[in-house]
mmCIF file of N, CA and C in Angstrom:
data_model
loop_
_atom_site.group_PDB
_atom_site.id
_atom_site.type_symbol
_atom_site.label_atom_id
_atom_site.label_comp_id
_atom_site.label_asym_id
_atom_site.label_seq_id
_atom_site.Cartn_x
_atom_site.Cartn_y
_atom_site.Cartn_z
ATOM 1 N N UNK Z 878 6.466 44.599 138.763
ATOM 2 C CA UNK Z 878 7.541 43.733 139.209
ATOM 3 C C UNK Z 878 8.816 43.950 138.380
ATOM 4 N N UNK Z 879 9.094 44.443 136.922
ATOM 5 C CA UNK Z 879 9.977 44.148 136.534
ATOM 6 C C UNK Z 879 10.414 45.579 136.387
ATOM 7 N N UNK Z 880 9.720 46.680 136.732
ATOM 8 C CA UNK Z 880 10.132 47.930 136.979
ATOM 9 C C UNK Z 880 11.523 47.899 138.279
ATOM 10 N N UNK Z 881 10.916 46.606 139.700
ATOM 11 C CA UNK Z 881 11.025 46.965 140.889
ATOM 12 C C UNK Z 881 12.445 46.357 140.241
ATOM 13 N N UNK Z 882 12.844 45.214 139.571
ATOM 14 C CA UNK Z 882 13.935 44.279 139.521
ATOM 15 C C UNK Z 882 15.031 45.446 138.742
ATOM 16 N N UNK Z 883 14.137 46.237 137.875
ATOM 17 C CA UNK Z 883 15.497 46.975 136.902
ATOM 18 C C UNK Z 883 15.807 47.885 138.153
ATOM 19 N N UNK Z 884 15.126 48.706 138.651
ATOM 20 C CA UNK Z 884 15.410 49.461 139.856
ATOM 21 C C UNK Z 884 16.930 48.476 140.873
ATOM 22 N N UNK Z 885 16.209 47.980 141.458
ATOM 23 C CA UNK Z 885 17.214 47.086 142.210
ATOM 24 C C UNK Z 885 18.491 46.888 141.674
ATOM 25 N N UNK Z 886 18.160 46.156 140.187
ATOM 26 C CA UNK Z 886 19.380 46.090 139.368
ATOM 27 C C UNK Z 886 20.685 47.288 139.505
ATOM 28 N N UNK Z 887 19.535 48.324 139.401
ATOM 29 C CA UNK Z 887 20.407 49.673 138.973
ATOM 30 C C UNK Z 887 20.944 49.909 140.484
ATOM 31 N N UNK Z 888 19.950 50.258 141.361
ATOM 32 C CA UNK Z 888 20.788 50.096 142.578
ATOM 33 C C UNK Z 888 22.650 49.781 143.139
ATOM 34 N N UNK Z 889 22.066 48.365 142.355
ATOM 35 C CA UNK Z 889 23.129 47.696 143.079
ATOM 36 C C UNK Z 889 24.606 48.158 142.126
ATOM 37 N N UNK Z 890 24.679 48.033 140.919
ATOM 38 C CA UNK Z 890 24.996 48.774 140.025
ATOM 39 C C UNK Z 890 26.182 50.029 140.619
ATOM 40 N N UNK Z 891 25.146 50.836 141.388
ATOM 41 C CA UNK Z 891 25.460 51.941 141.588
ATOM 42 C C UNK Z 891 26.637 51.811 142.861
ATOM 43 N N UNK Z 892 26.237 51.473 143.807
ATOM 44 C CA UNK Z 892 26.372 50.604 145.508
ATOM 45 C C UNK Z 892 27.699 49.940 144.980
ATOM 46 N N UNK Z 893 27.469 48.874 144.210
ATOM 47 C CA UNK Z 893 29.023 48.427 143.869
ATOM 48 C C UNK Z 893 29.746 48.903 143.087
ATOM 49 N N UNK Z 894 30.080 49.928 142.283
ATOM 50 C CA UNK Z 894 30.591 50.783 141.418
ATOM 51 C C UNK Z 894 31.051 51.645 142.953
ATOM 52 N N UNK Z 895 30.200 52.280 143.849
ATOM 53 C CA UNK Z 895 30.891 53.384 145.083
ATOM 54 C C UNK Z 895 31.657 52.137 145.957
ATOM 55 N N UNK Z 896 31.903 51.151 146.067
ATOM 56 C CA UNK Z 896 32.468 50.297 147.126
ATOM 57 C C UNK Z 896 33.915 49.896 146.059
ATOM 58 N N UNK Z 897 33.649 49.734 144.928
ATOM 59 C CA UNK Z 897 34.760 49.259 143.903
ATOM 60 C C UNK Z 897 35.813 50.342 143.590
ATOM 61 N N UNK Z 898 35.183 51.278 142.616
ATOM 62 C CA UNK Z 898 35.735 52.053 141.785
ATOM 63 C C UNK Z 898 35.866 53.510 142.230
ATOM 64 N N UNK Z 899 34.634 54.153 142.627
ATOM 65 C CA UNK Z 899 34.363 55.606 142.446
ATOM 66 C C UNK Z 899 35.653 55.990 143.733
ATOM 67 N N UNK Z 900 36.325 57.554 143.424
ATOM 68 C CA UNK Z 900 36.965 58.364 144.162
ATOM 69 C C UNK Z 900 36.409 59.055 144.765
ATOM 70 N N UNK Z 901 35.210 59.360 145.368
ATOM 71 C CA UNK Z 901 34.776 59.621 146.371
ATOM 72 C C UNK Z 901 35.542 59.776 147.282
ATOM 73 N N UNK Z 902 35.943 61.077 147.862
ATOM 74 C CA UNK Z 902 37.186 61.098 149.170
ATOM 75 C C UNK Z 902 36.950 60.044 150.346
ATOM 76 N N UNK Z 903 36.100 60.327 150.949
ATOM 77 C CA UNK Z 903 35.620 59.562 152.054
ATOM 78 C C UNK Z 903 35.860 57.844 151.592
ATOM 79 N N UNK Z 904 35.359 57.060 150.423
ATOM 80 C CA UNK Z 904 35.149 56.207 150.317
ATOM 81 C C UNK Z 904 36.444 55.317 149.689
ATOM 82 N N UNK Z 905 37.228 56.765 149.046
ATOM 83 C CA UNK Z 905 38.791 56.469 148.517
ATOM 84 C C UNK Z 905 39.474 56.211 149.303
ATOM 85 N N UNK Z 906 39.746 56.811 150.892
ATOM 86 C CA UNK Z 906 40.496 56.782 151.686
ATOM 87 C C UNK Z 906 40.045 55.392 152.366
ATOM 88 N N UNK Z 907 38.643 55.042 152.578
ATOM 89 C CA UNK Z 907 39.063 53.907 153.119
ATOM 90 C C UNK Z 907 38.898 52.453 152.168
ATOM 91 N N UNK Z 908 38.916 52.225 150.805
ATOM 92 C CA UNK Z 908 39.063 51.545 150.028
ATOM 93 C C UNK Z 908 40.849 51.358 149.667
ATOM 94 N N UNK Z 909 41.325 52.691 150.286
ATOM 95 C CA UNK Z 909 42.913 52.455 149.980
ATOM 96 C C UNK Z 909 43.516 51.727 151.168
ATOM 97 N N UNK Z 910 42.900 51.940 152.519
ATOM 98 C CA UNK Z 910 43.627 51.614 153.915
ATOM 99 C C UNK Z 910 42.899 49.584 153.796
ATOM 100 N N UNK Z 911 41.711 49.720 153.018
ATOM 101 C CA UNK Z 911 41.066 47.912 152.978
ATOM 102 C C UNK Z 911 41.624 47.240 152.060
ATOM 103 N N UNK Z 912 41.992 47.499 150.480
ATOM 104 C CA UNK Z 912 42.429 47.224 149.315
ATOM 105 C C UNK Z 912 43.699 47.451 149.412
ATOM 106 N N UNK Z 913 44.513 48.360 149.286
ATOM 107 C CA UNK Z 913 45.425 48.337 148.858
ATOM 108 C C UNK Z 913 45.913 47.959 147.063
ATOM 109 N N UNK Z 914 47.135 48.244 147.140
ATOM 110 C CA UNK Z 914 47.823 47.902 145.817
ATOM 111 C C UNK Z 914 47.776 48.641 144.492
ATOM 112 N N UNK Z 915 47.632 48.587 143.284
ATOM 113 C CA UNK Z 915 47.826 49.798 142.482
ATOM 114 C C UNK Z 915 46.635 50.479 142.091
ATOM 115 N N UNK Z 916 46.391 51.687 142.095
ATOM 116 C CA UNK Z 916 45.341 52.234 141.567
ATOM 117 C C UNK Z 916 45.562 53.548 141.038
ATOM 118 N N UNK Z 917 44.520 54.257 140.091
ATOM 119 C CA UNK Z 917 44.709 54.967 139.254
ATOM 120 C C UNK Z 917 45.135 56.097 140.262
ATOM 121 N N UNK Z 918 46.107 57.322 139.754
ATOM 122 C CA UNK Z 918 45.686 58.922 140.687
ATOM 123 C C UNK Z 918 44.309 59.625 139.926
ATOM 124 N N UNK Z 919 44.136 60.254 141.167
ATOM 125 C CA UNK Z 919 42.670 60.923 140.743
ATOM 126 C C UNK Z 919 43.595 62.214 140.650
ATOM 127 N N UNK Z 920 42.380 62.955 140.358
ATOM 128 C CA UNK Z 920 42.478 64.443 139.200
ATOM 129 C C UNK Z 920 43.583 65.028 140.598
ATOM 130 N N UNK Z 921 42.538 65.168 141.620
ATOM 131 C CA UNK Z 921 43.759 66.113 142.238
ATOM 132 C C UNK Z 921 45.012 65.633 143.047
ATOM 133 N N UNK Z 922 45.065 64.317 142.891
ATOM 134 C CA UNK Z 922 46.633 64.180 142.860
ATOM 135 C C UNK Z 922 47.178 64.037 142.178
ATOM 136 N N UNK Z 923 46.456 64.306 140.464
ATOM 137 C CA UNK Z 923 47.536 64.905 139.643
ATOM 138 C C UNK Z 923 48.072 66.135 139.654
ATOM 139 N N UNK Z 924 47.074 67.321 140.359
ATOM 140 C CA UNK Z 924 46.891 68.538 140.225
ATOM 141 C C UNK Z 924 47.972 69.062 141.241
ATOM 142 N N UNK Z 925 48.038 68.206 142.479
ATOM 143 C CA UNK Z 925 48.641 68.970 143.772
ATOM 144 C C UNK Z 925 50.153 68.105 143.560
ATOM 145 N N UNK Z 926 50.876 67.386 143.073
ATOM 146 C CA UNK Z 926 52.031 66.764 143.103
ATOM 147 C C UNK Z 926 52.926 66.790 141.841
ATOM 148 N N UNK Z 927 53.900 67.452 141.587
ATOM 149 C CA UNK Z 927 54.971 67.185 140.419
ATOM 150 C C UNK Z 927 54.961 66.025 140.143
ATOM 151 N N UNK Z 928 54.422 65.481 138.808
ATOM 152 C CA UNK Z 928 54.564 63.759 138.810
ATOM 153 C C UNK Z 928 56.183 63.615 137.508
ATOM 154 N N UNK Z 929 56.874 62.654 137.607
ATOM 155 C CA UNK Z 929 57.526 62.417 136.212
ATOM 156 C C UNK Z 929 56.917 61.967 135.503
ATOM 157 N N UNK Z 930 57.775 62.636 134.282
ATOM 158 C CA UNK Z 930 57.616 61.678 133.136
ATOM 159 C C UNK Z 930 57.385 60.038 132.306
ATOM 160 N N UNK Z 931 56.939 59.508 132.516
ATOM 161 C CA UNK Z 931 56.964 57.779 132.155
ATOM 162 C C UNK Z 931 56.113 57.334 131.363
ATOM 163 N N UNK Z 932 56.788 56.063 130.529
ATOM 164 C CA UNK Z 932 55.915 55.556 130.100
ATOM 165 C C UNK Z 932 55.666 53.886 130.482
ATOM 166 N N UNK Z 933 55.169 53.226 129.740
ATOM 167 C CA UNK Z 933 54.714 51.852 130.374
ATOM 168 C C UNK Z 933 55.562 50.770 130.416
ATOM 169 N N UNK Z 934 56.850 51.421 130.054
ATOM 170 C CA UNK Z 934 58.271 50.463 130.124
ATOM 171 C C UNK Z 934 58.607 50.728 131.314
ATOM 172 N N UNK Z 935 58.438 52.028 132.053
ATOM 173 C CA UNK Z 935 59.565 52.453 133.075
ATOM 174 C C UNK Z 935 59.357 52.151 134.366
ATOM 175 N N UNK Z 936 60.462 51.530 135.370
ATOM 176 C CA UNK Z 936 59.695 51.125 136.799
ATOM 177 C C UNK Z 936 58.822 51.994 137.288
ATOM 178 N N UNK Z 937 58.626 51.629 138.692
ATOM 179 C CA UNK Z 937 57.817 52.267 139.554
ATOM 180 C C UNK Z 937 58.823 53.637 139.896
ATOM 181 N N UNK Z 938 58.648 54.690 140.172
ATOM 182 C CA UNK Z 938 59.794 55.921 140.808
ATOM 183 C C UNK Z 938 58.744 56.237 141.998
ATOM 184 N N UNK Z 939 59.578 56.792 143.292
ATOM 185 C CA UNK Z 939 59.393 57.609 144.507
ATOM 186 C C UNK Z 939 58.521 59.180 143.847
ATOM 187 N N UNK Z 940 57.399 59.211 144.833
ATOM 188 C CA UNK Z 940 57.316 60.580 144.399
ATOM 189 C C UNK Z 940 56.817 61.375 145.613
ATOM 190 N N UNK Z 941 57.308 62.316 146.273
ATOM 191 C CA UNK Z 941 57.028 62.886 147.713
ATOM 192 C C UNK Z 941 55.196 62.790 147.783
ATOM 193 N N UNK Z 942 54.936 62.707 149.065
ATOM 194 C CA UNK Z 942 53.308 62.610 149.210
ATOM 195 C C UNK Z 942 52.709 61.579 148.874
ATOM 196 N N UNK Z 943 52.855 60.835 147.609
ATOM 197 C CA UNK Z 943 52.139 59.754 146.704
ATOM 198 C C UNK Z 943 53.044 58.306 147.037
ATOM 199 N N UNK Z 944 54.360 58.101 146.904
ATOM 200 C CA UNK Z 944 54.921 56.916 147.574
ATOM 201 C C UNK Z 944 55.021 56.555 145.426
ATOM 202 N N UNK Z 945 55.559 54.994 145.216
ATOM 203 C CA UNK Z 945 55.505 54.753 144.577
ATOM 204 C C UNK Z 945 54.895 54.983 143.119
ATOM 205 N N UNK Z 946 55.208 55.489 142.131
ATOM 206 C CA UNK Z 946 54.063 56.117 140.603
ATOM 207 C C UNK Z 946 54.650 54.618 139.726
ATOM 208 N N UNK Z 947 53.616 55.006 139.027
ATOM 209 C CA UNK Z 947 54.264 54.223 137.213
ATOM 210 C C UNK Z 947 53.118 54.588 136.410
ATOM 211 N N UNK Z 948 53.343 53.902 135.468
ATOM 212 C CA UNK Z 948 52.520 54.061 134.625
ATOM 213 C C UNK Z 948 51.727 52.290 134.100
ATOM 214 N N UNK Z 949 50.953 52.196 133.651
ATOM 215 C CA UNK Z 949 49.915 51.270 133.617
ATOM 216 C C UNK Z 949 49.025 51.526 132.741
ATOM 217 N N UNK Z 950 49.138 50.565 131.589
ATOM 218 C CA UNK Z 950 48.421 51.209 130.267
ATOM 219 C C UNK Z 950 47.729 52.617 129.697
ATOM 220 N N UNK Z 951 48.933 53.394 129.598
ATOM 221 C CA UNK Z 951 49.035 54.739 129.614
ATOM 222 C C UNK Z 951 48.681 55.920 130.823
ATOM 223 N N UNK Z 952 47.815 55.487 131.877
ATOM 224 C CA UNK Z 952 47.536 56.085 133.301
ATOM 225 C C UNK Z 952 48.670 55.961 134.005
ATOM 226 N N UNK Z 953 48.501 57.184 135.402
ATOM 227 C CA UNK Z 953 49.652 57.077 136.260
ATOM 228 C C UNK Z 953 48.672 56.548 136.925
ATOM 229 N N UNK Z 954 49.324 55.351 138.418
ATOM 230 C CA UNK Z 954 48.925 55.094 139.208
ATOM 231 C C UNK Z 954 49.761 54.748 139.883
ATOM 232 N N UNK Z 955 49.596 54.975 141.532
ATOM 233 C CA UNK Z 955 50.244 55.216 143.010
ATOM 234 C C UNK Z 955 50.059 53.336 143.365
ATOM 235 N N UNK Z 956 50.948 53.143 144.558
ATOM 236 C CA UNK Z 956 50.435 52.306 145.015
ATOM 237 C C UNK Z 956 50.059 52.132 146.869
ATOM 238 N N UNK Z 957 49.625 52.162 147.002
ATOM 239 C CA UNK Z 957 49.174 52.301 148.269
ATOM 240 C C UNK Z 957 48.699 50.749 149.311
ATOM 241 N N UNK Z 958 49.543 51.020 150.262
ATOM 242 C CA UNK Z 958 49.625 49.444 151.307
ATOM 243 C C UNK Z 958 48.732 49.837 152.155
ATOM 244 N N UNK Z 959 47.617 48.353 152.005
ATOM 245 C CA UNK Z 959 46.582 48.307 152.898
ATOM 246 C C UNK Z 959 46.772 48.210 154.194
ATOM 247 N N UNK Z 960 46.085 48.440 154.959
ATOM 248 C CA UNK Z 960 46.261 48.205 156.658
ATOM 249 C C UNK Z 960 46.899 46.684 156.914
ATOM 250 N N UNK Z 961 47.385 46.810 158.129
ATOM 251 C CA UNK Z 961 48.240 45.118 158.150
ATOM 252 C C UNK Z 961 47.020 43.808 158.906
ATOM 253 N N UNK Z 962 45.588 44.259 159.394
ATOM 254 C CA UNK Z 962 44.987 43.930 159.694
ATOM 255 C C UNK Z 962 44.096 43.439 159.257
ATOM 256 N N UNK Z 963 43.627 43.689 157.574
ATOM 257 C CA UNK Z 963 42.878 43.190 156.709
ATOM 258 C C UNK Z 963 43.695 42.129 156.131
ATOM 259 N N UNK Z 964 42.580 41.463 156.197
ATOM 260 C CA UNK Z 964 42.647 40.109 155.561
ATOM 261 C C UNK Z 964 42.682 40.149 154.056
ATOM 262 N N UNK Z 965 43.337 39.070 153.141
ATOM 263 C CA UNK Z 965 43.702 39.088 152.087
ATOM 264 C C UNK Z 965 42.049 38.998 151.091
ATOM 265 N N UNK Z 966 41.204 37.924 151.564
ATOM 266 C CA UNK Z 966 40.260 37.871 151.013
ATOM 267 C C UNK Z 966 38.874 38.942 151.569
ATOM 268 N N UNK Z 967 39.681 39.878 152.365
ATOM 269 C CA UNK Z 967 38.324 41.354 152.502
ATOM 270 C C UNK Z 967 38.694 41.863 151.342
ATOM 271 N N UNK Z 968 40.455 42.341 151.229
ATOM 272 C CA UNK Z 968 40.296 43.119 149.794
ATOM 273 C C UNK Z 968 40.081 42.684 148.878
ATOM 274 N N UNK Z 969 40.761 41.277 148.407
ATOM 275 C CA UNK Z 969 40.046 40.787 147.004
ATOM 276 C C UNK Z 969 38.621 41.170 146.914
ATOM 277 N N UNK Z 970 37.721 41.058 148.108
ATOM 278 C CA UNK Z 970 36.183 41.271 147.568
ATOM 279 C C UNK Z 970 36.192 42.295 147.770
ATOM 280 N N UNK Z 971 36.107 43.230 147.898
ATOM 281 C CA UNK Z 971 36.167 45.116 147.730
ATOM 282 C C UNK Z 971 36.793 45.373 147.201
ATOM 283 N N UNK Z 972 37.509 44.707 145.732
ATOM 284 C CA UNK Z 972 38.363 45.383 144.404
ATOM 285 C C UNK Z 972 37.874 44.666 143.486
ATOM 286 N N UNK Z 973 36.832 43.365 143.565
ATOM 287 C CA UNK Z 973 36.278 42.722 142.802
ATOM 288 C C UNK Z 973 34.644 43.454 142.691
ATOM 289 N N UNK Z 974 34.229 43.874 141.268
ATOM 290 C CA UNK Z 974 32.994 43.899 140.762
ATOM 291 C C UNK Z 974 32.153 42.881 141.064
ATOM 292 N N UNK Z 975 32.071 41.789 140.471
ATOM 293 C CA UNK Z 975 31.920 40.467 140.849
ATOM 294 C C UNK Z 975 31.073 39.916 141.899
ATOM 295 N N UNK Z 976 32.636 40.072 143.512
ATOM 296 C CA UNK Z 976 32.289 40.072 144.397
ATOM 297 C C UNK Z 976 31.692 40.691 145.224
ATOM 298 N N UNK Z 977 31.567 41.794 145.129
ATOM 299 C CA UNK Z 977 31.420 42.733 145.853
ATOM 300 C C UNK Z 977 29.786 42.903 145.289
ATOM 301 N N UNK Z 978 29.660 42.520 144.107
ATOM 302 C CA UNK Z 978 28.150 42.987 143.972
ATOM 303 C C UNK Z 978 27.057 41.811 144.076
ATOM 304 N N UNK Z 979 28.056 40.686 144.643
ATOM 305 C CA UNK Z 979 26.879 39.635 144.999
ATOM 306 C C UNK Z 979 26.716 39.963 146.806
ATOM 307 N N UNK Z 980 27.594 40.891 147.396
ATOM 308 C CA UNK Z 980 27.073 41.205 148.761
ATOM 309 C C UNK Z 980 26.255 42.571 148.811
ATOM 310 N N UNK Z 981 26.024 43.455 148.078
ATOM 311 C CA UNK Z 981 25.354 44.808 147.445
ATOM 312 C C UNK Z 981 23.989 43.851 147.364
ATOM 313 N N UNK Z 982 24.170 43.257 146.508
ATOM 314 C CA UNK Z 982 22.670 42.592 145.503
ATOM 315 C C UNK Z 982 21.989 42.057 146.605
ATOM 316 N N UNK Z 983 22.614 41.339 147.609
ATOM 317 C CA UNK Z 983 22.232 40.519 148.909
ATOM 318 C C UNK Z 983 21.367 41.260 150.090
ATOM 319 N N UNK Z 984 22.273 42.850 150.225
ATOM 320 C CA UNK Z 984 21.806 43.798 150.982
ATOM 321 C C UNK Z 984 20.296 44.391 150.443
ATOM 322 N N UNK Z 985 20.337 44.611 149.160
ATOM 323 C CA UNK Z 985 19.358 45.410 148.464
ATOM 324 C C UNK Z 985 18.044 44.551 148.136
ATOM 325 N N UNK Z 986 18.517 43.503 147.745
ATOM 326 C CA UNK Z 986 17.511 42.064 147.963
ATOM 327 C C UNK Z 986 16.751 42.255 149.335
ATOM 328 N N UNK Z 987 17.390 41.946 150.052
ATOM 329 C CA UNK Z 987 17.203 41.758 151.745
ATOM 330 C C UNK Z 987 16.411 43.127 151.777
ATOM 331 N N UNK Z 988 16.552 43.996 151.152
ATOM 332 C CA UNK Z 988 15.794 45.259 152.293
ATOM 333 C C UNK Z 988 14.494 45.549 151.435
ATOM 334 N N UNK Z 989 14.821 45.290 150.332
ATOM 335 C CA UNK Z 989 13.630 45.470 149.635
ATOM 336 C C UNK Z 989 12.316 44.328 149.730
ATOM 337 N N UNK Z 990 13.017 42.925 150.071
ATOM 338 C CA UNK Z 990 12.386 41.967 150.546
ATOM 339 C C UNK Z 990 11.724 42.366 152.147
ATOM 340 N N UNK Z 991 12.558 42.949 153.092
ATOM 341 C CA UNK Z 991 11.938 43.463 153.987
ATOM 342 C C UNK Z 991 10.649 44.340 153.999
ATOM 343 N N UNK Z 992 10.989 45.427 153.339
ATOM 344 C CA UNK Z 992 9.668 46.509 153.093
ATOM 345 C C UNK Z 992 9.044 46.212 152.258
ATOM 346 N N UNK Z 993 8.907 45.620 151.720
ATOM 347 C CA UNK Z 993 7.846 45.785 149.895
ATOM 348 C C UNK Z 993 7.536 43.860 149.488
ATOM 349 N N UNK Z 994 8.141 43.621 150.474
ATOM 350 C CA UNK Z 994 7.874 41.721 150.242
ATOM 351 C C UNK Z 994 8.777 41.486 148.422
ATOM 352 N N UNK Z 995 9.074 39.870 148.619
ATOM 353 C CA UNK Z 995 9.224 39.602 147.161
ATOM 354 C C UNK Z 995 8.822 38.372 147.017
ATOM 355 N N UNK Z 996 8.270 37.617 145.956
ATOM 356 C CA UNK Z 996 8.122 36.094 145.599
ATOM 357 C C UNK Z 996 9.390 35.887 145.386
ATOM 358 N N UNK Z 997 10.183 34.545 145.439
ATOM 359 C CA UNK Z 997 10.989 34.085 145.311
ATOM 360 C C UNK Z 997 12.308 34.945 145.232
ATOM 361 N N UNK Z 998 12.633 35.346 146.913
ATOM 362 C CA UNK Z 998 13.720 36.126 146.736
ATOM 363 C C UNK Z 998 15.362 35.694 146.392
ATOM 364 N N UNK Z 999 15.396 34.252 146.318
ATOM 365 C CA UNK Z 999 16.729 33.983 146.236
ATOM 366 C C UNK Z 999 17.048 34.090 144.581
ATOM 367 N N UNK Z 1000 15.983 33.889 143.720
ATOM 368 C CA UNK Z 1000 16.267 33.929 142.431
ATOM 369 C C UNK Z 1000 16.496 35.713 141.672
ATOM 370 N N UNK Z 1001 15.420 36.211 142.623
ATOM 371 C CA UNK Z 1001 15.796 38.468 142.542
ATOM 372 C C UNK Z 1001 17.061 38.427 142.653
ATOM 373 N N UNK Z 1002 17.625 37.698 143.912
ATOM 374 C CA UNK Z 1002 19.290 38.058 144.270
ATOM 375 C C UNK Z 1002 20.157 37.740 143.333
ATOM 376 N N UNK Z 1003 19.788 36.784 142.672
ATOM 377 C CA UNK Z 1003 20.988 35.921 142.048
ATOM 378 C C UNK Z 1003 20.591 36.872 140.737
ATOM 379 N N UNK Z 1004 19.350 37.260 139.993
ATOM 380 C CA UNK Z 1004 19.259 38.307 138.932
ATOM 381 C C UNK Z 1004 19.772 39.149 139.141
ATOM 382 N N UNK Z 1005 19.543 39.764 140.391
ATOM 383 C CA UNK Z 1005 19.731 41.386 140.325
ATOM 384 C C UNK Z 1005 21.681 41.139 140.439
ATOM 385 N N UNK Z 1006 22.168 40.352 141.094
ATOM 386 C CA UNK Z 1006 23.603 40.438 141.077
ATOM 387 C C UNK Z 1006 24.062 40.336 140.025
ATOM 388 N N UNK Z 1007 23.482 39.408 139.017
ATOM 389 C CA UNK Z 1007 23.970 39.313 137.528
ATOM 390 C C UNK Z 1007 24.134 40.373 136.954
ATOM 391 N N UNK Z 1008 22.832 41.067 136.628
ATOM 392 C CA UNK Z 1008 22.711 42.437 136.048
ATOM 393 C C UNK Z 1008 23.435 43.748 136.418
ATOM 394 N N UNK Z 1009 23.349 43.947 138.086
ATOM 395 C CA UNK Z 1009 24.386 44.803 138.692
ATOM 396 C C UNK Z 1009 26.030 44.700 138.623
ATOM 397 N N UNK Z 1010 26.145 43.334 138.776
ATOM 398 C CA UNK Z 1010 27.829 43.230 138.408
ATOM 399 C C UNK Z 1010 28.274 43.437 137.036
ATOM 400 N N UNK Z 1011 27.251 43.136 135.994
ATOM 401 C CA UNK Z 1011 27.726 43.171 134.592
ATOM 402 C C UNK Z 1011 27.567 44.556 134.425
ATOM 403 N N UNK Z 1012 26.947 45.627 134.668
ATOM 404 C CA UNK Z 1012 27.057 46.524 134.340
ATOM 405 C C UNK Z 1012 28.321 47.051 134.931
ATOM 406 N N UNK Z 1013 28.242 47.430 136.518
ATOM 407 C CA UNK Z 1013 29.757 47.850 137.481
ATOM 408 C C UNK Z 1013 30.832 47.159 136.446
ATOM 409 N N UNK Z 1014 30.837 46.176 136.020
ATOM 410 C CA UNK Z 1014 32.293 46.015 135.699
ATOM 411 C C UNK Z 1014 32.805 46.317 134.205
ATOM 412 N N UNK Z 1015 32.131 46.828 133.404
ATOM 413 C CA UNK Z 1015 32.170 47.568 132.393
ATOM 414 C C UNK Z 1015 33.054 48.414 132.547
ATOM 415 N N UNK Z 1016 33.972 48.935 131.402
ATOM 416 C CA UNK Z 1016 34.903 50.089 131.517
ATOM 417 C C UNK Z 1016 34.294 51.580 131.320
ATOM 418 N N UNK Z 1017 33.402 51.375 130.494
ATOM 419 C CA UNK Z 1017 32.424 52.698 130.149
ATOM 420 C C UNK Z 1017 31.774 53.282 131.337
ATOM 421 N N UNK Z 1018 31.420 52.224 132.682
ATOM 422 C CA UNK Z 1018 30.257 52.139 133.753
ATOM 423 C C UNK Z 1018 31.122 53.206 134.551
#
């Protein structure tokens, strides 16, 4: 049992870290069109775009391809406007660790409760979300 819970844990972990954070093309592009707002550039839009110079005093500047740059505790990051159709509280929960990994933990709960049974699944959920969000939201994670 407590093999199945660290498993799960890690799972979810993982699941909300790819819905939050990770650049994954596929999963970047549509975390930018649901979320919106500032986020880091990844490697190769540092690689493929002339960026300026800045540091964490200097506004936002235009930059062809990328739209808005700055800088943000020493990183460049773009900002990118979500679709006009998402709702304010979809992206808060798909930029939140947090949130996002008490609906992960819910899914992974649920399916593992499906195939493999669990005793007391509402208390797995509420563990395994604890454990999965605290890890995802780590800076090291």
């Amino acid at each position: 049992m407590w093999l199945l819970l660290i498993v799960m844990a890690l799972a979810t972990y993982r699941l909300t870290r790819l819905v939050v954070a990770d650049t994954f093309p596929p999963v970047l592009w549509l975390r930018d069109r649901l979320v919106g707002g500032w986020r880091e550039l990844t490697l190769p839009e540092m690689e493929k775009n002339p960026l300026p110079v800045l540091d964490d005093h200097d506004p936002a500047v235009d930059v062809a391809r990328l739209g808005s740059v700055t800088m943000i505790d020493g990183r460049m990051h773009r900002y990118v406007n979500r679709q006009r159709w998402v709702p304010f509280w979809l992206a808060e929960l798909l930029s939140c660790p947090w949130c996002a990994g008490g609906w992960v933990a819910l899914a992974v709960t649920a399916g593992v409760w499906a195939v493999a049974g669990l005793a007391m699944p509402v208390l797995v959920w509420l563990a395994v979300w604890a454990v999965g969000a605290l890890i995802s939201a780590q800076e090291w994670a």
